[in-house]
XYZ file of C-alpha atoms in Angstrom:
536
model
C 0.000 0.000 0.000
C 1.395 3.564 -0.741
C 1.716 6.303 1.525
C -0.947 8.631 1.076
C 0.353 11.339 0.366
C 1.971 9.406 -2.571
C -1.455 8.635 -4.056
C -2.239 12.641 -3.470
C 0.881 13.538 -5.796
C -0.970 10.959 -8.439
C -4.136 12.236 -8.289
C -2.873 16.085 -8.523
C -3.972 17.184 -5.033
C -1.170 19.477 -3.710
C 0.012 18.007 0.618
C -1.361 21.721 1.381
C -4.935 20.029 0.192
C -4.840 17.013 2.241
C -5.995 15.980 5.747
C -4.503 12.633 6.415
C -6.426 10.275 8.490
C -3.374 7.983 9.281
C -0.818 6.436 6.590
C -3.406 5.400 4.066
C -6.431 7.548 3.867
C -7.063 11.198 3.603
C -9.990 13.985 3.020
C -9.586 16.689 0.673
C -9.805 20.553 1.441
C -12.390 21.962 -0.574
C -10.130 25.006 -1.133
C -8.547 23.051 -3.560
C -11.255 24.182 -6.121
C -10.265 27.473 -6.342
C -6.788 26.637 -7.633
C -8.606 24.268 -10.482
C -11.229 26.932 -11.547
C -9.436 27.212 -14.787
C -8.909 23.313 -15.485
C -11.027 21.872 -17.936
C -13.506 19.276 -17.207
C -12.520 16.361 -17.660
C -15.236 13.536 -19.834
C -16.875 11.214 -17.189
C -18.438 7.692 -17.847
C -21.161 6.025 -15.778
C -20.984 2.169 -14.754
C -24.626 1.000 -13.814
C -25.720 -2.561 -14.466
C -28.864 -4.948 -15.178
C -31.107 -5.974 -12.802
C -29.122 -7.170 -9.408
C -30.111 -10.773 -8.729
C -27.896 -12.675 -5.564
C -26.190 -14.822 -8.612
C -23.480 -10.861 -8.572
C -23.451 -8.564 -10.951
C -20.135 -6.566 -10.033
C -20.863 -2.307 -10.759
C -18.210 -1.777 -8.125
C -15.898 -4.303 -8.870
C -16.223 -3.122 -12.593
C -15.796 0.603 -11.508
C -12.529 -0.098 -10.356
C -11.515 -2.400 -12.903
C -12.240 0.022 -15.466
C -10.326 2.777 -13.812
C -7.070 0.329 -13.143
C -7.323 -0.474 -16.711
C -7.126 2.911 -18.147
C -4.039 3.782 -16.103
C -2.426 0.434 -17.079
C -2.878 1.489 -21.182
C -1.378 4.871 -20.149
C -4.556 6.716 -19.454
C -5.048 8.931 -16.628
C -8.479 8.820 -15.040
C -9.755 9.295 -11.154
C -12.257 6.946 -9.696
C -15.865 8.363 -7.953
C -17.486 5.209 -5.642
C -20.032 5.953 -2.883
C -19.554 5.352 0.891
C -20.648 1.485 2.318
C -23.213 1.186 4.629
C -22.943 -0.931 7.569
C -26.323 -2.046 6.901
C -25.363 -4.032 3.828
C -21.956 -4.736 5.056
C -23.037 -6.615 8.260
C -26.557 -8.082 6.193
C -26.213 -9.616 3.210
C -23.081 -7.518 1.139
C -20.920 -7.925 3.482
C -18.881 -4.670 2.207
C -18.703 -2.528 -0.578
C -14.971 -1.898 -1.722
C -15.061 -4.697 -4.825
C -13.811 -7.682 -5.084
C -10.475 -10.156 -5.760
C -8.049 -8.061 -7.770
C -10.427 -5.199 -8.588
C -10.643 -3.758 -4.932
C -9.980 -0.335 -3.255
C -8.256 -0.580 0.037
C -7.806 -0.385 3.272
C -11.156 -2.054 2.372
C -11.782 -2.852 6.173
C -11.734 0.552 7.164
C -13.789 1.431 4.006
C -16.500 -0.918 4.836
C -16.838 0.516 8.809
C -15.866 3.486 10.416
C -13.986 5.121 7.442
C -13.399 8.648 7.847
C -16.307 8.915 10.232
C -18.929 10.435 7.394
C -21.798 8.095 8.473
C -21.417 8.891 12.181
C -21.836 12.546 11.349
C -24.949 12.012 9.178
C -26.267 10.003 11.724
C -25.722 12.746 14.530
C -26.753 15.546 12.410
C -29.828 13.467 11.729
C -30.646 12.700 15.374
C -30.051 16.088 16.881
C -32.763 17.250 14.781
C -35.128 15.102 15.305
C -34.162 15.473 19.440
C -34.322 18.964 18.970
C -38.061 18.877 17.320
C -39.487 16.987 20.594
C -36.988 19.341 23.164
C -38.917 22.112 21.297
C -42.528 20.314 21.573
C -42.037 19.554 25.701
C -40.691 23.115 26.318
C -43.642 25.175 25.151
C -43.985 24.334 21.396
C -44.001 28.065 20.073
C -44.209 26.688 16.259
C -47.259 24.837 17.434
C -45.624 21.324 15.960
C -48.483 19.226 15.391
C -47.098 15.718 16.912
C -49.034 13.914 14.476
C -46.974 15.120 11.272
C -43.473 15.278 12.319
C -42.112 14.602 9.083
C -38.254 14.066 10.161
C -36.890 10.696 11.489
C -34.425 9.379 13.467
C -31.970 7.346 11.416
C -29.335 4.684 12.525
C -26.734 3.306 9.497
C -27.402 -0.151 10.462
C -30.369 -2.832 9.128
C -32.745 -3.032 11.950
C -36.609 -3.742 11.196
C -37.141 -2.930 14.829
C -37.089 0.246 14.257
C -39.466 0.224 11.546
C -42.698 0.994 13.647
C -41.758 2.614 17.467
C -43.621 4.371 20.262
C -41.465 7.406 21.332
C -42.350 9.592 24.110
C -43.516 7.049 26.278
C -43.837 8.565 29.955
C -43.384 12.004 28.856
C -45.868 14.200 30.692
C -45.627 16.990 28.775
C -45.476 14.804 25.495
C -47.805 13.262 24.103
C -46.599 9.163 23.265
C -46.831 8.853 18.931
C -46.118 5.981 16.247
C -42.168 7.017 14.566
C -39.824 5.299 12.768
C -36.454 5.315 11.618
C -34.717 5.141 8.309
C -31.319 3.726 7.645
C -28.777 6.451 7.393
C -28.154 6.324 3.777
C -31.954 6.927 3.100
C -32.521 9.834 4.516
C -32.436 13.344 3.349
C -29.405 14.531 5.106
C -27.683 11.729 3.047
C -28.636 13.295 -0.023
C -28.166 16.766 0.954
C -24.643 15.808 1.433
C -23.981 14.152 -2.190
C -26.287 17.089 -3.700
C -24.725 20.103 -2.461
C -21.858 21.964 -4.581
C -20.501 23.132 -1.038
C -20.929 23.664 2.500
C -22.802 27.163 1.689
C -25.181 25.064 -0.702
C -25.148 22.834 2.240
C -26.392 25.070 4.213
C -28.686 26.898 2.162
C -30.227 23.066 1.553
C -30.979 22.055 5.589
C -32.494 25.448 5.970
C -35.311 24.659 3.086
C -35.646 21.213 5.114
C -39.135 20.593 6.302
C -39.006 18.927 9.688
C -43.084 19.105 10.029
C -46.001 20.789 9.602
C -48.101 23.128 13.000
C -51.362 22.823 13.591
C -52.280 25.170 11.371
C -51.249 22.910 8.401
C -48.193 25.414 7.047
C -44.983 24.021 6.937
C -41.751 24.073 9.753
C -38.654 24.283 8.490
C -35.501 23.425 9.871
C -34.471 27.328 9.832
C -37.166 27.628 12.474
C -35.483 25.610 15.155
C -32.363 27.797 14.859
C -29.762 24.425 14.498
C -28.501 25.050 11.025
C -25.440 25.909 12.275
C -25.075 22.971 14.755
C -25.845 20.898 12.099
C -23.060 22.334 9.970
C -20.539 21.862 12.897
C -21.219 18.316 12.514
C -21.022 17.809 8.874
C -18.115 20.679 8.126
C -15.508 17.619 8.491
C -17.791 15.296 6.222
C -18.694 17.706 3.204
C -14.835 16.767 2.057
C -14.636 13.815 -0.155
C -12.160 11.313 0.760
C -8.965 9.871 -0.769
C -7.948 6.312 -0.789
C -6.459 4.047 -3.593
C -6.971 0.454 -5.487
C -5.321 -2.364 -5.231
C -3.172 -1.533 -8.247
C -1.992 2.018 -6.293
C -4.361 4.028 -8.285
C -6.363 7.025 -6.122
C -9.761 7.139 -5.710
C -12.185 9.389 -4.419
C -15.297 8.302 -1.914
C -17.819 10.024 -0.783
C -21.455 9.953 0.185
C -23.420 6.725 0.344
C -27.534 6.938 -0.511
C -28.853 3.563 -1.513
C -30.566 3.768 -5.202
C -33.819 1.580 -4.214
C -34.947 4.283 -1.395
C -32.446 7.429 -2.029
C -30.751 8.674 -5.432
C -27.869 6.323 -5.317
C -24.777 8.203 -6.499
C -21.696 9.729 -4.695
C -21.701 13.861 -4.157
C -21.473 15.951 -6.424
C -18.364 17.865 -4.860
C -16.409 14.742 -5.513
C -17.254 14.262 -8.815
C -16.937 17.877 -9.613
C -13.345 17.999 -8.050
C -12.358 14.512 -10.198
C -13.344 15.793 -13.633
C -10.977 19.208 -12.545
C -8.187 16.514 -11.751
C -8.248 14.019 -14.101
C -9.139 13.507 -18.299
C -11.526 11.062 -17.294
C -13.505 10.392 -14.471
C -14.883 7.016 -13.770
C -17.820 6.798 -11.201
C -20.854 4.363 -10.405
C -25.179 4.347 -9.672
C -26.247 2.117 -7.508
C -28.251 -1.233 -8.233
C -30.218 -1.796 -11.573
C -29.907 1.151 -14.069
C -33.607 1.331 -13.481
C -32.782 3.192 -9.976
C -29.288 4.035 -9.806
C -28.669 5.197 -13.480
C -32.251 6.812 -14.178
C -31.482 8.946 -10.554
C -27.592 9.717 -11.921
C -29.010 10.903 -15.262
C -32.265 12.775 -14.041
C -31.336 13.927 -10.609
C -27.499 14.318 -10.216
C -26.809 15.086 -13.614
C -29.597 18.037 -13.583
C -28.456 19.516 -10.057
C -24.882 19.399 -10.407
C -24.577 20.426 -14.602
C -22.781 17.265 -15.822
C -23.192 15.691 -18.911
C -21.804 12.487 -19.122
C -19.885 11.415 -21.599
C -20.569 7.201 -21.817
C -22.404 4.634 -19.674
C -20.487 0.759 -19.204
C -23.653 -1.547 -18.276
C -22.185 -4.787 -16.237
C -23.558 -7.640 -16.586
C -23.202 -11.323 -15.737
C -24.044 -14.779 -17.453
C -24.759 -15.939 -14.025
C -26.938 -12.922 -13.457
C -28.559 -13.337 -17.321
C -29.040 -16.858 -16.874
C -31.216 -16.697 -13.529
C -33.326 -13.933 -15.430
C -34.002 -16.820 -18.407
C -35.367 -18.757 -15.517
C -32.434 -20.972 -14.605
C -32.141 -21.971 -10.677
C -29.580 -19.992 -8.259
C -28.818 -23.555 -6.983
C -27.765 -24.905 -10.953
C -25.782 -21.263 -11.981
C -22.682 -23.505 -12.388
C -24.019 -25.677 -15.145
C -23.271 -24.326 -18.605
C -27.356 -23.474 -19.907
C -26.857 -20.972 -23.468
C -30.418 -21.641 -23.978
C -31.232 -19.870 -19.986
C -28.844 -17.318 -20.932
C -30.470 -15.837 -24.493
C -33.742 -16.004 -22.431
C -32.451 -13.435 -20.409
C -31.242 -11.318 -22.560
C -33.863 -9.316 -22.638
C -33.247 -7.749 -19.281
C -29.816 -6.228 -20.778
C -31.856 -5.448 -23.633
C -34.028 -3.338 -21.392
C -31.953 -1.531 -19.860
C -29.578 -0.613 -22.876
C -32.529 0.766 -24.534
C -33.378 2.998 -21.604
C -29.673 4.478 -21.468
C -30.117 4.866 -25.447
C -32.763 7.373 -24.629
C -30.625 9.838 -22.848
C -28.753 9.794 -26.079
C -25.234 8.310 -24.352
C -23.239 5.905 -26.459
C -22.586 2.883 -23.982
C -20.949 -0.272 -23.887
C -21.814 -3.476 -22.082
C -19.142 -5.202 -19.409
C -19.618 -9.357 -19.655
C -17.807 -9.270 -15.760
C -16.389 -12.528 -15.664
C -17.109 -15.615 -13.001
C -14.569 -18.366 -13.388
C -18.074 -20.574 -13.669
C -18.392 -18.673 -17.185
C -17.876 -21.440 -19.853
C -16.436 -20.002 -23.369
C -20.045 -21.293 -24.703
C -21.732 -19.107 -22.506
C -18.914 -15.747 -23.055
C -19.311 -16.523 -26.997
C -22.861 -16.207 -26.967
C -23.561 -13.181 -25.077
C -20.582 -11.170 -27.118
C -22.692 -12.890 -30.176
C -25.624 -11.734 -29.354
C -24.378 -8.519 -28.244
C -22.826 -7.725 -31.543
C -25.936 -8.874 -33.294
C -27.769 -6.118 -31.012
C -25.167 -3.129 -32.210
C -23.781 -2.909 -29.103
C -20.196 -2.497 -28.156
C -19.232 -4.843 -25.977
C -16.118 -5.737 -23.314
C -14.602 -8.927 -21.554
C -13.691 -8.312 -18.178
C -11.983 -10.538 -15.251
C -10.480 -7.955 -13.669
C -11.760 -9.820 -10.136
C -9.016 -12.684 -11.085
C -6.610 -10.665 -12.893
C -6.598 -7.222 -12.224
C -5.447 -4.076 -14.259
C -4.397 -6.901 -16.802
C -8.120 -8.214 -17.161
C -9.930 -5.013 -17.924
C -7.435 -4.094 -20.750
C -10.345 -5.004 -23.137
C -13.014 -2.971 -21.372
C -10.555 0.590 -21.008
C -9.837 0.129 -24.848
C -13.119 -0.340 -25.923
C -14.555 2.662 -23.672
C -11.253 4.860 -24.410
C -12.755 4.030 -27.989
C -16.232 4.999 -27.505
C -14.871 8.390 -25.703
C -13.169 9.202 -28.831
C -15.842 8.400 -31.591
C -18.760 8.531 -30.328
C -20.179 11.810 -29.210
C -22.381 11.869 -26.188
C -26.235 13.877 -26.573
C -26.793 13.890 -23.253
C -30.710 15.027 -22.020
C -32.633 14.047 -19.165
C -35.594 12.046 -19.777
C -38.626 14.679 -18.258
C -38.966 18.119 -17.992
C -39.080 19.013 -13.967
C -41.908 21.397 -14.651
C -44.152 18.888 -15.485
C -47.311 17.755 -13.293
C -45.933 15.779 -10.404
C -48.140 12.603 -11.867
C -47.023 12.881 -15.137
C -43.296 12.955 -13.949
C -43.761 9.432 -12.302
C -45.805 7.768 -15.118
C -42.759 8.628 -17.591
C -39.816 6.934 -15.490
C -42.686 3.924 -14.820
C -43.695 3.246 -18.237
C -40.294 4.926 -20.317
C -37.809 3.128 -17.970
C -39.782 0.130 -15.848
C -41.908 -0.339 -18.820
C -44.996 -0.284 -16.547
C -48.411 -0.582 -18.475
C -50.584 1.702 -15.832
C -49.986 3.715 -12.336
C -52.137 3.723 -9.246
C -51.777 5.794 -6.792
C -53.565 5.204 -2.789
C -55.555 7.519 -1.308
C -53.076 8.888 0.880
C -50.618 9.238 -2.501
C -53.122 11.552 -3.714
C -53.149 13.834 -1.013
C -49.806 13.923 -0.186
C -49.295 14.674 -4.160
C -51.736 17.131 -3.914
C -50.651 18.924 -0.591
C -47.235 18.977 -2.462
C -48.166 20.659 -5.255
C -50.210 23.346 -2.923
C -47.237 24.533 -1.168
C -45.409 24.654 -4.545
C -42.937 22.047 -4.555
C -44.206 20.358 -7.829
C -41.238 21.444 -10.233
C -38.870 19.222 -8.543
C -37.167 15.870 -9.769
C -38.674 12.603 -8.726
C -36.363 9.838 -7.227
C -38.642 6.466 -6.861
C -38.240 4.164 -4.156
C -38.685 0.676 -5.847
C -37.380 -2.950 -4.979
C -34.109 -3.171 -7.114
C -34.715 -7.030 -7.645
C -37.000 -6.226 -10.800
C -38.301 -4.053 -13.255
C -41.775 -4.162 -11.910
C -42.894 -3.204 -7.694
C -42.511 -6.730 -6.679
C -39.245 -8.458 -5.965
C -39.760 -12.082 -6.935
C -40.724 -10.985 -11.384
C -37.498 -11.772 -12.785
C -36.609 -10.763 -16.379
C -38.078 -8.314 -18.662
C -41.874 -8.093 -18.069
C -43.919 -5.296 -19.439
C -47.530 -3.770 -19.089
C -47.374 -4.113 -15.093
C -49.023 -2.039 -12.702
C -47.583 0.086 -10.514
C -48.542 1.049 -7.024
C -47.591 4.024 -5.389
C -48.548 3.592 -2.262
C -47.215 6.847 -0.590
C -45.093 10.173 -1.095
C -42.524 12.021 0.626
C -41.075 15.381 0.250
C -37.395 16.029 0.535
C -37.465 19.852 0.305
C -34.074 20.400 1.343
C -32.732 17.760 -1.194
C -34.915 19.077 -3.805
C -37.140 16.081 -4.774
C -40.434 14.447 -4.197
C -40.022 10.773 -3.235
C -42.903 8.492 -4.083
C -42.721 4.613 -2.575
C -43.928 2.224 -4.923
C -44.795 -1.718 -3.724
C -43.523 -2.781 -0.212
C -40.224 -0.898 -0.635
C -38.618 -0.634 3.312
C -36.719 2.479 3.937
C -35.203 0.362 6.982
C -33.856 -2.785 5.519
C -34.033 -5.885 7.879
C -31.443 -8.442 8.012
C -30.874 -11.890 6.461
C -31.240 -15.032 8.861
C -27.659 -15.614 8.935
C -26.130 -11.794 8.212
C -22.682 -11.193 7.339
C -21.840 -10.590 10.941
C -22.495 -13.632 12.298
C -20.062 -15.128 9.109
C -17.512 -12.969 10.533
C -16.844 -15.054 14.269
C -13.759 -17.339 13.004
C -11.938 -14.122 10.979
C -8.826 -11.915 13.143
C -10.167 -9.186 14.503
């Protein structure tokens, strides 16, 4: 492993820049951007993948084999990854730093207390929502109605516990009420982080944060409890990205962590911003399916932050393909071409979606050492039948050295192919018609219901004049449609959103479709418990 500061020097960040965190890791001064003002932006390129099954797909993995490729052909580039969650990493993950060969490191420290970015969120998170009931039990001069506290309490950890609670139990001057918590990387804080071009932005963003509504039915914002600037004090440390490197010595940026199923899935916008100033090209992922992670990159991040990406890789896996042509998790070993071309059709989805933000893309076959050279010739068949470019990887196995194909084949794409970025709805639209395009343009849904309580909460929305905002769906990432267990590419489903929330501060409207959690539970045996016979 290199010293830090060494990987600083490769990445352009001047020692003046850099707040080391020990030998290996590091967070970036944000005054850095004034000295890069003039740079020019580098082109950036989007890694997303089909529709996550348990058989691996590999977006991170990929990420970083992609960006250890281009430096081993002689191309410069910086890598953009999100934060890991201890909810995945001690459920069913079990980390988020890649995998084999293709890994960014020191992955432990990655994967749990990092830099301490999640520990802030989940302070800043929790003094607001102690602050709301301090306020309530000493007088309540906002008149907070109890009954529509809009702000939870979040904890970065799965725990369907905490799903349904009683707070305020014993309180005299409080009256007991139903809450519940969110994971960490679901909430709005989370996405005010990886939203905000700064800490003023930041700033500007918690103040517009509605924490409730009074009795009166008008809206309380954060601003009105007068703990901005505590919140700040808590984040000022976290709003700078953090440095780290790949197995292969390369640097890497990470920063910010929202899941794509129930938050916009993409790291912040100050880190990406800061790479493509650094670097020619800037590699970066969206969490889950492209469904979620690369619709929210294109038509959230993208919009907010200015960028116009420049190429998409879409990962995919015969294992992954053959389980969506029906073939059993238990039998992925066995070579099955005809399970494979049935599934297909899932890449095909999701390559035609991407073609309709008008970015040339090319699709990653990440390699299993189960693969059989039947299976790998039919898919690149297939795929060159389709038009589409397409890239061997086995990067996991053999590094910098197996993603030589994918970096040439991208490097190509960068250079021929030019990139017509446009997101895929106009934010002014009606707040109905905004959802019904990603659910029938991008889930290929054949009708949208809404529940009673979706159509007032759309409708109260839309009275205080936040309906010219972006919409970031929560949705099971396991399919297509609202239910986890359709594999595949259906089409003509119904939809069911069965609630919406407004994230003011963050600056979209967040409808939950199906029986989406926004506090995951964990598996019967979760990665913790596999943990007991490894050195502590």
């Amino acid at each position: 492993m290199k010293n830090i500061n060494e990987i600083a020097r490769l990445a352009g960040i001047g020692e003046e820049f850099l707040i080391p965190y020990g030998r290996d890791k590091a967070k970036i001064d944000l005054s850095i951007n004034e000295t890069l003002k003039g740079n020019k932006d580098g082109k950036l390129v989007l890694v997303t993948a089909i529709t996550p099954t348990k058989a691996g797909e590999g977006k991170t993995t990929t990420s970083i084999a992609l960006h250890d490729g281009f430096n081993k052909i002689g191309i410069h580039s910086l890598l953009c990854l999100r934060e890991p969650s201890l909810g995945p990493v001690f459920g069913i993950k079990g980390g988020a730093t890649g995998g084999g060969k293709a890994s960014v490191i020191p992955s432990e420290d990655i994967n749990l207390h990092f830099t301490g970015d999640m520990h802030a969120l989940t302070s800043s998170i929790n003094l607001i929502a102690a602050v709301i009931d301090n306020h309530i039990f000493h007088g309540n001069a906002l008149n907070i109605d109890p009954n529509r506290i809009l702000w939870k309490r979040a904890l970065d950890m799965n725990d369907r516990a905490l799903r349904s609670v009683t707070v305020a139990q014993g309180e005299k001057k409080c009256e007991p009420r139903h809450e519940e918590f969110v994971i960490t990387v679901a909430s709005e804080m989370m996405a005010i982080m990886c939203l905000s071009k700064d800490l003023d932005d930041f700033m500007a963003r918690i103040n517009n944060i509605i924490v409730a509504y009074n009795k009166e039915g008008k809206p309380v914002f954060l601003r009105d409890l007068r703990v901005s600037h505590a919140v700040a004090k808590l984040m000022k440390a976290a709003i700078n990205p953090n440095l780290v490197q790949t197995l292969e010595g390369n640097p890497c940026i990470i920063h910010g962590g929202p899941f794509a199923n129930i938050a916009h899935g993409c790291n912040s916008i100050i880190a990406t911003k800061l790479a493509l100033k650094l670097a020619p090209i800037v590699v970066t992922e969206a969490g889950f399916g492209a469904d979620l992670g690369a619709e929210k990159f294109l038509d959230i991040k993208c919009r907010v932050a200015g960028l116009k990406p420049d190429a998409v890789v879409m990962v995919a896996t015969i294992r992954a393909l053959k389980m969506h042509g029906g073939q059993a998790f238990e039998d992925l070993t066995t070579e099955n071409v005809p399970a494979l071309l049935n599934g297909v059709d899932n890449l095909k989805h999701h390559m035609e979606n991407i073609a309709k933000y008008g970015i040339p893309s090319v699709v990653c076959i990440n390699h299993f050492d189960t693969d059989t050279e039947a299976e790998t010739a039919a898919l690149r068949k297939w795929c060159e039948e389709q038009g589409y470019r397409v890239a061997f990887c086995s990067a996991f196995t053999n590094g910098a050295e197996g993603a030589i194909e994918l970096a040439r084949e991208v490097d190509a794409v960068l250079k021929s192919t030019e990139s017509h970025y446009h997101p895929l709805y106009d934010t002014n639209a009606p707040i109905k018609d905004k959802i019904e395009t990603i659910c029938k343009e991008i889930y290929r849904a054949g009708n949208v219901v809404y529940t009673e309580e979706a159509e007032r909460q759309i409708k109260e929305f839309e009275d205080l004049g936040f309906s010219k905002t972006p919409i970031c769906i929560a949705k099971t990432p396991q399919s297509f449609t609202d239910d986890a267990k359709v594999l595949g590419a259906p089409t003509g489903f119904t939809i069911t959103v069965r609630e919406v929330r407004l994230s003011a501060g963050a600056g979209f409207i967040v409808p939950l479709t199906g029986a989406v959690m926004t506090m995951p539970g964990l598996p019967k045996v979760p990665a913790a418990v596999l943990m007991e016979d490894k050195e502590i």
